[in-house]
Short mmCIF file of N, CA, C and O and ligand atoms in Angstrom, two decimals:
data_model
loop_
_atom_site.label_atom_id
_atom_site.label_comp_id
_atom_site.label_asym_id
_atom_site.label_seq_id
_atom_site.Cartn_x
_atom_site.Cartn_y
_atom_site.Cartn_z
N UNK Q 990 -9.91 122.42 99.07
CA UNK Q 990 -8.75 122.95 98.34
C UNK Q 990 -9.00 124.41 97.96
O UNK Q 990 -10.11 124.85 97.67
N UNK Q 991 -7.81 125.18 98.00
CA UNK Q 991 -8.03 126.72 98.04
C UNK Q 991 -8.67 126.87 96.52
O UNK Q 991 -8.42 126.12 95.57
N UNK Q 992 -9.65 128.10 96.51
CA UNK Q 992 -9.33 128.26 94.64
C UNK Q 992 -9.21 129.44 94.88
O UNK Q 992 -9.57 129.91 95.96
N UNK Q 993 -8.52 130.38 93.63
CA UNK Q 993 -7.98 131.65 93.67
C UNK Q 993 -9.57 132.24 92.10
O UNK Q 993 -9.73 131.53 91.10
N UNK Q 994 -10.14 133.12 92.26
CA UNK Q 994 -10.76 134.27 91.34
C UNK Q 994 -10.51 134.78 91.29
O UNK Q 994 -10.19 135.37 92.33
N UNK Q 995 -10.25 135.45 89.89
CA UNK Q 995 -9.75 137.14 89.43
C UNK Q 995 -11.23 137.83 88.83
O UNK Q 995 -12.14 137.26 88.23
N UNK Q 996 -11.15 138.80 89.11
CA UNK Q 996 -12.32 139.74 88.34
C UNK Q 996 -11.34 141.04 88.21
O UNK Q 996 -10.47 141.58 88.89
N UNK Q 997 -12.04 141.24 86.77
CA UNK Q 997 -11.05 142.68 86.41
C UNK Q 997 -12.36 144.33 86.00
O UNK Q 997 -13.54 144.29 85.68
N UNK Q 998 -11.84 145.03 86.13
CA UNK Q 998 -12.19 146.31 86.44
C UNK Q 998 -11.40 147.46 85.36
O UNK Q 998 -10.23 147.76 85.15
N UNK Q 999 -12.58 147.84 84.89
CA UNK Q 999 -11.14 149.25 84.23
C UNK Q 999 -12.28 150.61 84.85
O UNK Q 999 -13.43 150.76 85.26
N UNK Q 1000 -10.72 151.59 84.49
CA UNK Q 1000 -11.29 152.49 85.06
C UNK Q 1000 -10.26 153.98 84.49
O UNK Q 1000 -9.04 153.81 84.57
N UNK Q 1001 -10.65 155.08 84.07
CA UNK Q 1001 -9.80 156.07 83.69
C UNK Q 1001 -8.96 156.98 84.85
O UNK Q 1001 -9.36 157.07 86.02
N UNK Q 1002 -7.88 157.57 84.39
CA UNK Q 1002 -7.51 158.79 85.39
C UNK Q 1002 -6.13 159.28 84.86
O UNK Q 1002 -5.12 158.82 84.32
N UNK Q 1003 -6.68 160.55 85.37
CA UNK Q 1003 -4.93 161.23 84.79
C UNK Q 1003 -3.37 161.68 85.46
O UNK Q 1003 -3.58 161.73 86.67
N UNK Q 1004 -2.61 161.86 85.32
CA UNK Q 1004 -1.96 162.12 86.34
C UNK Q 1004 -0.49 163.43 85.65
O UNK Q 1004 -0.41 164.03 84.58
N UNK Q 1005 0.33 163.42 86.70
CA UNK Q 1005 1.81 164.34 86.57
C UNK Q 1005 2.43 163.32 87.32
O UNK Q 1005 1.90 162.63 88.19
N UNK Q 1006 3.91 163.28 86.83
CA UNK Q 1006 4.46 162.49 87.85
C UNK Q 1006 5.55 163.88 87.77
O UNK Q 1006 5.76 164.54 86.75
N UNK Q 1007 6.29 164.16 89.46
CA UNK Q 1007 7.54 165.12 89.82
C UNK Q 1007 7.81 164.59 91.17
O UNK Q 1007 7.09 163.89 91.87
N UNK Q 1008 9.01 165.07 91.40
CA UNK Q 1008 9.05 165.02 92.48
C UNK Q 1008 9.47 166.19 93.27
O UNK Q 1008 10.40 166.89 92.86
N UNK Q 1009 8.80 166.47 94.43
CA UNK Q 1009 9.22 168.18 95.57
C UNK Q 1009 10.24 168.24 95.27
O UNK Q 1009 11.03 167.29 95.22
N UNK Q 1010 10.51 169.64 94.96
CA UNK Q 1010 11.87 170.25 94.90
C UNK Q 1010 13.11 170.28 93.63
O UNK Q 1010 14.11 170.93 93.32
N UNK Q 1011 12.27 169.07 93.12
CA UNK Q 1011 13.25 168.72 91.66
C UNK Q 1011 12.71 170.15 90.84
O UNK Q 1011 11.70 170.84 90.95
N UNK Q 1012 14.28 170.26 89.74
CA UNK Q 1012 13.86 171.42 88.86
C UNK Q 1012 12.93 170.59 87.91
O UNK Q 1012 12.78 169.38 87.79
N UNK Q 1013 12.27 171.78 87.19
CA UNK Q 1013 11.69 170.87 85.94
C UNK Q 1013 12.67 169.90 84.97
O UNK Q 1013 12.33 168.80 84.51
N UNK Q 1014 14.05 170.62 84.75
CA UNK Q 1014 14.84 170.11 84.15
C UNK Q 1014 14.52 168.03 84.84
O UNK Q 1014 13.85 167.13 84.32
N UNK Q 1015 15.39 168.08 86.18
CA UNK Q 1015 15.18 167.09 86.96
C UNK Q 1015 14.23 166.24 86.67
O UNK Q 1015 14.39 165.04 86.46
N UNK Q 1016 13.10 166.92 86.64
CA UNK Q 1016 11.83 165.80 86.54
C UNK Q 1016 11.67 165.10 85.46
O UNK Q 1016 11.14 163.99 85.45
N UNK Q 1017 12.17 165.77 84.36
CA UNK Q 1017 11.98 165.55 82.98
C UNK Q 1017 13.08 164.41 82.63
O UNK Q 1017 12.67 163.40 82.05
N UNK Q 1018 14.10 164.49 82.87
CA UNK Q 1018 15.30 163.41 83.19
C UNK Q 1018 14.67 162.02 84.10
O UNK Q 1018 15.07 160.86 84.05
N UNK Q 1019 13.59 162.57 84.90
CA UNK Q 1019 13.58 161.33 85.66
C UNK Q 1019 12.26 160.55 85.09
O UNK Q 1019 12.06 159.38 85.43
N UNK Q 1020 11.51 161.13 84.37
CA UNK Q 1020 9.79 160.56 84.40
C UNK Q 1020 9.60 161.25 82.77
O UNK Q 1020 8.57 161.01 82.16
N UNK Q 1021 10.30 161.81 82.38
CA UNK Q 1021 10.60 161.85 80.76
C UNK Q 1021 8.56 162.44 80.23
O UNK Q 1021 7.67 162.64 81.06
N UNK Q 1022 8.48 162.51 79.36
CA UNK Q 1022 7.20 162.76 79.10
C UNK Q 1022 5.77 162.48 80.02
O UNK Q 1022 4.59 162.78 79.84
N UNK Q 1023 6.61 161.65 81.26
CA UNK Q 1023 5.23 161.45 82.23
C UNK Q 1023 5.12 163.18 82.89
O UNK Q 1023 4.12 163.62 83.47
N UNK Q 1024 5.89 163.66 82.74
CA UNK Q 1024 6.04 165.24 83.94
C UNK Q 1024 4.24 165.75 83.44
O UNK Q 1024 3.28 166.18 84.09
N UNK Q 1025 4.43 165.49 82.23
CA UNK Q 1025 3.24 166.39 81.55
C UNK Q 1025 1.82 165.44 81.71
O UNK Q 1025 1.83 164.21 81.76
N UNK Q 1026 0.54 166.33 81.78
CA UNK Q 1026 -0.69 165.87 82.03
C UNK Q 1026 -0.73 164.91 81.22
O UNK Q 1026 -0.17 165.01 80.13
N UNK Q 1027 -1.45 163.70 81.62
CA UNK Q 1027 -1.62 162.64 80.96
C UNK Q 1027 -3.01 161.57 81.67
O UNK Q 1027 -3.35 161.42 82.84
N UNK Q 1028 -3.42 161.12 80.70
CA UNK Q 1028 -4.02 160.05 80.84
C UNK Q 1028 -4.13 158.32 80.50
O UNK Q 1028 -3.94 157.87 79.37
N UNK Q 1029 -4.48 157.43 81.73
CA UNK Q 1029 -4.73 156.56 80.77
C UNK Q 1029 -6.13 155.55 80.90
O UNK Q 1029 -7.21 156.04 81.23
N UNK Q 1030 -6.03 154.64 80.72
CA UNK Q 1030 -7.00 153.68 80.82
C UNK Q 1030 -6.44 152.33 81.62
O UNK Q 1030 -5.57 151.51 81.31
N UNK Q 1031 -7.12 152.42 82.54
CA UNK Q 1031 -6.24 151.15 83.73
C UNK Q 1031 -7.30 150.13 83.86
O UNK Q 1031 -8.50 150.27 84.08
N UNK Q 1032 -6.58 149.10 83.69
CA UNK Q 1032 -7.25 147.76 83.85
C UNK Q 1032 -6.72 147.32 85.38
O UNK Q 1032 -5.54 147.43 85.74
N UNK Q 1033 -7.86 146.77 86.26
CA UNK Q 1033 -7.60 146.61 87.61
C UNK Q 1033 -8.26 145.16 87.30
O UNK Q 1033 -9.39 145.03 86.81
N UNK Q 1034 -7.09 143.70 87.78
CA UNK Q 1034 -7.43 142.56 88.04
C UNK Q 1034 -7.19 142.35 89.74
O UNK Q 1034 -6.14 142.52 90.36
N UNK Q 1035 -8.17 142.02 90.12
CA UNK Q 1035 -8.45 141.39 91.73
C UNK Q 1035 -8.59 140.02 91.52
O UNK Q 1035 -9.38 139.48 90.74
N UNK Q 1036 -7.37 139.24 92.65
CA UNK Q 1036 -7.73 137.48 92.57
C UNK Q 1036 -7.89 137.25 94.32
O UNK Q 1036 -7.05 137.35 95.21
N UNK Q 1037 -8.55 137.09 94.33
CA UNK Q 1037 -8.80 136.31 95.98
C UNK Q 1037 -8.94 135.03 96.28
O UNK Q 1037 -9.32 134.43 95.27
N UNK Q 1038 -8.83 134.36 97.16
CA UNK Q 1038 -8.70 133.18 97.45
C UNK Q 1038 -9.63 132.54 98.81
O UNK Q 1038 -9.80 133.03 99.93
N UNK Q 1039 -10.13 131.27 98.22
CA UNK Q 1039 -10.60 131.07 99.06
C UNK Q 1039 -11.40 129.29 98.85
O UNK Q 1039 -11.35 128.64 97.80
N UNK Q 1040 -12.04 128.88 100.06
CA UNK Q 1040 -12.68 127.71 100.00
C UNK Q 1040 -13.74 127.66 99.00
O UNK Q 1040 -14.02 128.70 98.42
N UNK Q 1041 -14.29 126.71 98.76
CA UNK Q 1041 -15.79 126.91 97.73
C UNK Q 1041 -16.29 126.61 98.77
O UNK Q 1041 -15.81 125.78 99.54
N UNK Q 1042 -17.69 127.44 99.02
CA UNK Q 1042 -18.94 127.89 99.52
C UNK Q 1042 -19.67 126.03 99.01
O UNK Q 1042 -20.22 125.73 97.96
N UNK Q 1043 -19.40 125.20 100.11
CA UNK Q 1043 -20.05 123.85 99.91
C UNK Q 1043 -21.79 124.34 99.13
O UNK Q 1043 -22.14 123.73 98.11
N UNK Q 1044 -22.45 125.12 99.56
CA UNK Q 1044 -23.71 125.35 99.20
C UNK Q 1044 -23.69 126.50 97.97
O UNK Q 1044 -24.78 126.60 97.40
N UNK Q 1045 -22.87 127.19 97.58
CA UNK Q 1045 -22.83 127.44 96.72
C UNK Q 1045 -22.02 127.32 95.71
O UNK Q 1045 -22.15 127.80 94.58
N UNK Q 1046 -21.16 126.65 96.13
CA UNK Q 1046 -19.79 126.29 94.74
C UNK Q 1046 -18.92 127.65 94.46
O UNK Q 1046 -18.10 127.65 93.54
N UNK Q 1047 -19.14 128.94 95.39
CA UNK Q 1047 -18.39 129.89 94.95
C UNK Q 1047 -17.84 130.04 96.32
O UNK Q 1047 -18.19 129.57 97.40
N UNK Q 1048 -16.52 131.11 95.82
CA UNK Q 1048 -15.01 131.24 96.64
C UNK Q 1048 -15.76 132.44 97.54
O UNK Q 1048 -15.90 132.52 98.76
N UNK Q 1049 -16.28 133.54 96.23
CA UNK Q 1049 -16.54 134.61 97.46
C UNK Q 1049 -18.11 135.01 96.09
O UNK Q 1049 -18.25 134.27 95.12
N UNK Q 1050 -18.89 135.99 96.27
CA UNK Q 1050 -20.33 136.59 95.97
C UNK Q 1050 -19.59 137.21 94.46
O UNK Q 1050 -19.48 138.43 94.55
N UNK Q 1051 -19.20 136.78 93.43
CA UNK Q 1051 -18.96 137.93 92.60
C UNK Q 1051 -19.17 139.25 92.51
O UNK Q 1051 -18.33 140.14 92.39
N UNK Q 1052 -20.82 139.35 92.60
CA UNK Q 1052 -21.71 140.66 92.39
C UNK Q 1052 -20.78 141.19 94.02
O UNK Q 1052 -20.41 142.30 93.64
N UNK Q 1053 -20.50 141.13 94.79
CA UNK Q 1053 -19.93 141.56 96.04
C UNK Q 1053 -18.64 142.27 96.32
O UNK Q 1053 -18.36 143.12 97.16
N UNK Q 1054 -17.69 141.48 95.06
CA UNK Q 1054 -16.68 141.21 94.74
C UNK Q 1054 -16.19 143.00 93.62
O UNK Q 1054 -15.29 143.84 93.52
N UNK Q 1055 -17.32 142.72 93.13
CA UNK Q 1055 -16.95 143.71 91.84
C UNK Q 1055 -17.48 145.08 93.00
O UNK Q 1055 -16.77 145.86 93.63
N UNK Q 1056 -18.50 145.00 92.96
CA UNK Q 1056 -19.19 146.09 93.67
C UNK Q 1056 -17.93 146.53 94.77
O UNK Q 1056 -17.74 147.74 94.72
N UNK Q 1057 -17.12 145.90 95.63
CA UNK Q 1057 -16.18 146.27 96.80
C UNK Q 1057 -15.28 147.09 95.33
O UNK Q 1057 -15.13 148.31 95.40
N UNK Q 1058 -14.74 146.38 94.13
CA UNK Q 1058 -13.82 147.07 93.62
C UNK Q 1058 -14.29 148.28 92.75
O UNK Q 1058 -13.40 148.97 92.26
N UNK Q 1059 -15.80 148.67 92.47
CA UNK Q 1059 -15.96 149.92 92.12
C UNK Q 1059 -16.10 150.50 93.00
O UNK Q 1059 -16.20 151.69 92.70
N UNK Q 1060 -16.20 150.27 94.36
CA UNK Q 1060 -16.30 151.34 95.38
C UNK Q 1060 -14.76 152.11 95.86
O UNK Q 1060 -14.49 153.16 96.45
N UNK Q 1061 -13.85 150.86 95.20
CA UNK Q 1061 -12.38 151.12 95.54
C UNK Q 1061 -11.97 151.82 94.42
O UNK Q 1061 -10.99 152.54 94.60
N UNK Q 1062 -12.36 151.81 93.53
CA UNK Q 1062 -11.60 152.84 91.86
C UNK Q 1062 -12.78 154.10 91.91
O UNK Q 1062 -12.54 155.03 91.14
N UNK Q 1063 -13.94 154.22 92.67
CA UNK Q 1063 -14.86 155.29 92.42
C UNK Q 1063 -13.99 156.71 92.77
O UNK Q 1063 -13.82 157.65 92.00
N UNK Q 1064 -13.59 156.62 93.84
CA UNK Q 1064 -12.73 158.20 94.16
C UNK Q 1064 -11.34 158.45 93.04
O UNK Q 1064 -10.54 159.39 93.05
N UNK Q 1065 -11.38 157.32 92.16
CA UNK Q 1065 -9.67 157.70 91.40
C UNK Q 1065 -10.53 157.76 89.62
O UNK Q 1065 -10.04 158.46 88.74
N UNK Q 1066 -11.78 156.94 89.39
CA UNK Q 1066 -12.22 157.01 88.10
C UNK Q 1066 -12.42 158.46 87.37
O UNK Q 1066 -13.10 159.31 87.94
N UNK Q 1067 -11.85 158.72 86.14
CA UNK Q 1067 -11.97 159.98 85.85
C UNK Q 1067 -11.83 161.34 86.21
O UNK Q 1067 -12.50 162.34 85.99
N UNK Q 1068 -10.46 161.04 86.98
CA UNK Q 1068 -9.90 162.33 88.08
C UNK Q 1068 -8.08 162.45 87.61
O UNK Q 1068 -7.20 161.69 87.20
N UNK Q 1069 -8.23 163.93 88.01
CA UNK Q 1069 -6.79 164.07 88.26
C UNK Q 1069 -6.27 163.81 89.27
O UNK Q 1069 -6.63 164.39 90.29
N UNK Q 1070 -5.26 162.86 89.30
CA UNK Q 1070 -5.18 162.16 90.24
C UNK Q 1070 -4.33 162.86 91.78
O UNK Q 1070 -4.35 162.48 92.95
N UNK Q 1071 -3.64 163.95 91.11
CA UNK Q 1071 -2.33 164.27 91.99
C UNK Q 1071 -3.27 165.82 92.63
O UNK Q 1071 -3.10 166.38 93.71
N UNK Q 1072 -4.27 166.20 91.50
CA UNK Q 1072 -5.38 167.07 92.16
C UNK Q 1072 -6.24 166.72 93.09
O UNK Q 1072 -6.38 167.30 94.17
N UNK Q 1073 -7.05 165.45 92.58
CA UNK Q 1073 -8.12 165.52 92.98
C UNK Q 1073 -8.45 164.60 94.52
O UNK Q 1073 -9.35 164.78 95.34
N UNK Q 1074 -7.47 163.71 94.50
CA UNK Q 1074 -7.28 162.33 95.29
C UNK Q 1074 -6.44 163.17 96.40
O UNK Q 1074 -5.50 163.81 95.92
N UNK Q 1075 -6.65 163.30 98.05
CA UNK Q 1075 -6.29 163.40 98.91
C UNK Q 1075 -5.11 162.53 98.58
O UNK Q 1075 -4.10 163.24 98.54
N UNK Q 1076 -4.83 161.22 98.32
CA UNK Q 1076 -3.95 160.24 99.20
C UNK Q 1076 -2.59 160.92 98.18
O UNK Q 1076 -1.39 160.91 98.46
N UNK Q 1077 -3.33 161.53 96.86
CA UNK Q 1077 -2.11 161.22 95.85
C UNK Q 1077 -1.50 163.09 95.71
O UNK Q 1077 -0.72 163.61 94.91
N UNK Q 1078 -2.24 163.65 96.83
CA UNK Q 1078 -1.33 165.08 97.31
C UNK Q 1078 0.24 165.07 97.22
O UNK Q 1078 0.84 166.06 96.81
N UNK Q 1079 0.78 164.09 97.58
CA UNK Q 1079 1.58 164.15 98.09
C UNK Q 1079 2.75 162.89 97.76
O UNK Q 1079 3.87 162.70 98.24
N UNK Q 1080 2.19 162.36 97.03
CA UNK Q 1080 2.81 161.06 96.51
C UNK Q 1080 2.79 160.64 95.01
O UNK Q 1080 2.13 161.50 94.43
N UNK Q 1081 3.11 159.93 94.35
CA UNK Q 1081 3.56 160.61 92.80
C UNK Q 1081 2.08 159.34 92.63
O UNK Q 1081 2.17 158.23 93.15
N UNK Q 1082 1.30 159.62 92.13
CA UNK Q 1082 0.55 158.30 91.48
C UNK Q 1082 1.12 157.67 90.55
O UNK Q 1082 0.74 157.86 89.40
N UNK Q 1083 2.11 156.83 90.81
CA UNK Q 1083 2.15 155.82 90.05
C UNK Q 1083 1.53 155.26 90.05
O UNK Q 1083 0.59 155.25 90.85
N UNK Q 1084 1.81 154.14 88.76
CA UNK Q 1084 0.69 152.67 88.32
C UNK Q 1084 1.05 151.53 89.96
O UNK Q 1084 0.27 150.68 90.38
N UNK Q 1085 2.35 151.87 90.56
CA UNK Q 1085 2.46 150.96 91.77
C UNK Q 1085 2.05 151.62 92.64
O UNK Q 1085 1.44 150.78 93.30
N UNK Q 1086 1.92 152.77 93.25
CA UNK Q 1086 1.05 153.50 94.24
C UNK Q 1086 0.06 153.41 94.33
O UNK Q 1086 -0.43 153.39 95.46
N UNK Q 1087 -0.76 153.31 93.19
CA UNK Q 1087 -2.59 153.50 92.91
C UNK Q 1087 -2.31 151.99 93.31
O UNK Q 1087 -2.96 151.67 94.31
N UNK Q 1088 -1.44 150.89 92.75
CA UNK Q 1088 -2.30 149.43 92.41
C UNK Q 1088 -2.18 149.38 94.42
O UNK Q 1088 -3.23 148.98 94.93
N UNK Q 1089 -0.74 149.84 95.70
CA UNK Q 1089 -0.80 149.91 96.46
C UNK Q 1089 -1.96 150.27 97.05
O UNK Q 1089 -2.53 149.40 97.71
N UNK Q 1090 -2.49 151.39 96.98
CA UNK Q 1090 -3.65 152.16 97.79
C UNK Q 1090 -4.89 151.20 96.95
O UNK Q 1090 -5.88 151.14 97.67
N UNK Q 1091 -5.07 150.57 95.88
CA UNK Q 1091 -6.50 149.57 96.04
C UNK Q 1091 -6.07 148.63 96.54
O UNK Q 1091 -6.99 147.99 97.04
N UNK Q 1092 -4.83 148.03 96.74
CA UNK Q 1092 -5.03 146.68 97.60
C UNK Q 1092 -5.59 146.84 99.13
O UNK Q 1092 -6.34 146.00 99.62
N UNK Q 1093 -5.04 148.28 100.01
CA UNK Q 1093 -5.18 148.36 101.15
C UNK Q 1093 -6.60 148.78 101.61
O UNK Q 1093 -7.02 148.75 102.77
N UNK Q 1094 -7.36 149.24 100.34
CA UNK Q 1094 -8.75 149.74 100.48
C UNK Q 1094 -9.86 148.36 100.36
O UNK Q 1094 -11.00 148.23 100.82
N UNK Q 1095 -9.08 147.48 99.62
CA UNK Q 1095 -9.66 146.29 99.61
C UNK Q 1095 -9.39 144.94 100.32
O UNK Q 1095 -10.29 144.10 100.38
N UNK Q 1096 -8.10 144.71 100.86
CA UNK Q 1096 -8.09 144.42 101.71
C UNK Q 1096 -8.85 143.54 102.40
O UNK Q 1096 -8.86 142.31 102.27
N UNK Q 1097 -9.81 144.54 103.51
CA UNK Q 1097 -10.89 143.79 104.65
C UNK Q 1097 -12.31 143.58 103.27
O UNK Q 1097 -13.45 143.13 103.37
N UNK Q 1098 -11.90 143.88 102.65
CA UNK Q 1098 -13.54 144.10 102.07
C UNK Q 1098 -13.82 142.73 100.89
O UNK Q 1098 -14.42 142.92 99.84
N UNK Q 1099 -13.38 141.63 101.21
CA UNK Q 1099 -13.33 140.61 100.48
C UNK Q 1099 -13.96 139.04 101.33
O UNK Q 1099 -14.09 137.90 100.87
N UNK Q 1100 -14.15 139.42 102.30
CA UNK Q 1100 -14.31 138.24 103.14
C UNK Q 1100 -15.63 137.54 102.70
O UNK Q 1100 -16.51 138.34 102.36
N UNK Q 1101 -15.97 136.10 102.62
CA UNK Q 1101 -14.73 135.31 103.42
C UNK Q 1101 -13.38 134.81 102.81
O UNK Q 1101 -12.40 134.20 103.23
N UNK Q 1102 -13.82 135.41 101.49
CA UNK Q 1102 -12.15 135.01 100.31
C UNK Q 1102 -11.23 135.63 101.27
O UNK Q 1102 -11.66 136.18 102.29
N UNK Q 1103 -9.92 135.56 100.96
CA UNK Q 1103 -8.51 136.45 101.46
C UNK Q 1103 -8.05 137.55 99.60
O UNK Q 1103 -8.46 137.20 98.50
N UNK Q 1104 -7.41 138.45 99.81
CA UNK Q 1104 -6.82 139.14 98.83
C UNK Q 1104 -5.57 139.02 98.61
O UNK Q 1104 -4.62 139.45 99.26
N UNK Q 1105 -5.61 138.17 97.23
CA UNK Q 1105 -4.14 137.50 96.80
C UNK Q 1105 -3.22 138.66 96.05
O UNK Q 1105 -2.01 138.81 96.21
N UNK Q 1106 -4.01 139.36 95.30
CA UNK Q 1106 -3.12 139.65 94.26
C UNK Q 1106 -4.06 141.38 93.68
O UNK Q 1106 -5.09 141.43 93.01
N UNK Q 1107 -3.46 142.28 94.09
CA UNK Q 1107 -4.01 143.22 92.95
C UNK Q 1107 -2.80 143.42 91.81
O UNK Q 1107 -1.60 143.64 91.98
N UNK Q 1108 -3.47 143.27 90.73
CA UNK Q 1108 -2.39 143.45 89.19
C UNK Q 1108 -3.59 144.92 88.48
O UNK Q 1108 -4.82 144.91 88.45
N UNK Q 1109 -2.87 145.75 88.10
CA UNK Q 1109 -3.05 146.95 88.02
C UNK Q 1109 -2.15 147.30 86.26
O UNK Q 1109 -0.98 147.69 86.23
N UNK Q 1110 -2.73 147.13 85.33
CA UNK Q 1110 -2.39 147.44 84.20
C UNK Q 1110 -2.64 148.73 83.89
O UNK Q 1110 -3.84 149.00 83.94
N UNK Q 1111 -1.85 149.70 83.55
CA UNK Q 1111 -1.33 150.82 82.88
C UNK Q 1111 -1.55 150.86 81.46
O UNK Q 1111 -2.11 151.83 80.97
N UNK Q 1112 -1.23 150.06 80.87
CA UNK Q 1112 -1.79 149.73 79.28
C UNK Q 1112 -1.04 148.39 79.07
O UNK Q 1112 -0.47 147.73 79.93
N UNK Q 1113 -1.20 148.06 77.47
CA UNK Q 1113 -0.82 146.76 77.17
C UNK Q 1113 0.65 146.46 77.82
O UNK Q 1113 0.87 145.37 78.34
N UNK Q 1114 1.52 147.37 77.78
CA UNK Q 1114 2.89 147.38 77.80
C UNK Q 1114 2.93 147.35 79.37
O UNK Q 1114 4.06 146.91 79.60
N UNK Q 1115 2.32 147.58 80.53
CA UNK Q 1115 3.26 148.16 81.73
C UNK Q 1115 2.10 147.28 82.72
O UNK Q 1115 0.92 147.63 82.67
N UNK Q 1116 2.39 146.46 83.34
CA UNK Q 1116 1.35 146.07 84.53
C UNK Q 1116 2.56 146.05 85.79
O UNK Q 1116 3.73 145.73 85.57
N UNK Q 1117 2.07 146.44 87.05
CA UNK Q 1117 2.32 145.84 88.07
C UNK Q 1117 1.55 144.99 88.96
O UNK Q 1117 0.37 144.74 88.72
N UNK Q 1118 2.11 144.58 89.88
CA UNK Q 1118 1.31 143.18 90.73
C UNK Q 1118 1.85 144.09 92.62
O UNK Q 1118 2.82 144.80 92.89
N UNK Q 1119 0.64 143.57 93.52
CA UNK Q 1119 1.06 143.64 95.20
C UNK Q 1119 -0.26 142.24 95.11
O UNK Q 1119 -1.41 141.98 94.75
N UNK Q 1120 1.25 141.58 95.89
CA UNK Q 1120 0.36 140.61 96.85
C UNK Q 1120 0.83 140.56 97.89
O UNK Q 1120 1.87 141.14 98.17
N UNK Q 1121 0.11 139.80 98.78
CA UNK Q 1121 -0.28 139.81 100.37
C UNK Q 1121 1.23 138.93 100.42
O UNK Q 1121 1.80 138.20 99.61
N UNK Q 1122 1.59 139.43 101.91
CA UNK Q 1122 3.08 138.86 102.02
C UNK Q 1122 2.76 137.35 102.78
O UNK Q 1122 3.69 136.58 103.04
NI1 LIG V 986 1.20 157.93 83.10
#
C-alpha cells in the first residue's frame, strides 16, 4: 500500500514583484506593496510517495530526501530573487513560481518515492500547493 511523507524545509529570500512595461503606477495597482523590496521566510513541505522499503520500513532515505531539498532551495536561500536567480530574470517570483521551479528541480531527484506534492508557504496566511498531474 502506497504511503505518502512530507518533510519540510524553510528557507529565506527576497523579492519585487512588476511586470515589463507596466508603469510604476500599474504595478502598484496590481501587486500593491509587493512592487517594493521585500522579504520573507518560506516554509517548503515535500510529500512523496511511495512503497515501504520491505527491509527497511521506509518510503524513500529521509537524510536523502532533505539533502535533494537543500540542494533545491540552496541557489534561492538568502538571495534576491529577481537579481540573483537566473530562472527568476525574467519571471515575477512568486510564492507559485518558486513552489513551480522546486517541484521541477526535484522532480527526478526523489527516487524510488514519486513527488506528490510541493506546498510552499509564504507565511502563516498564504501557502500554495503543485502536484504531479
Ligand atoms: Ni512577497
Amino acid at each position: 500500500m502506497p504511503v505518502r511523507v512530507t518533510k519540510q524545509l524553510e528557507f529565506a529570500a527576497s523579492h519585487t514583484y512588476s511586470v515589463p512595461g507596466a508603469s510604476q503606477a500599474e504595478n502598484e495597482k496590481l501587486f500593491g506593496p509587493c512592487v517594493r523590496h521585500h522579504g520573507h521566510n518560506y516554509m517548503l513541505q515535500v510529500t512523496v510517495e511511495g512503497e515501504t522499503d520491505a527491509r527497511t520500513g521506509m518510503v524513500v532515505n529521509v537524510t536523502d530526501l532533505k539533502k535533494a531539498m537543500q540542494e533545491a532551495v540552496a541557489e534561492l536561500d538568502h538571495r534576491h530573487l529577481n537579481r540573483d536567480v537566473e530562472h527568476f530574470r525574467e519571471r515575477n517570483p512568486t510564492t507559485e513560481n518558486i513552489a513551480l521551479y522546486i517541484f521541477e528541480k526535484l522532480r527526478s531527484r526523489v527516487a524510488p518515492a514519486r513527488l506528490r506534492t510541493v506546498r510552499l508557504h509564504e507565511d502563516e496566511s498564504l501557502s500554495v500547493e503543485v502536484n504531479d498531474a
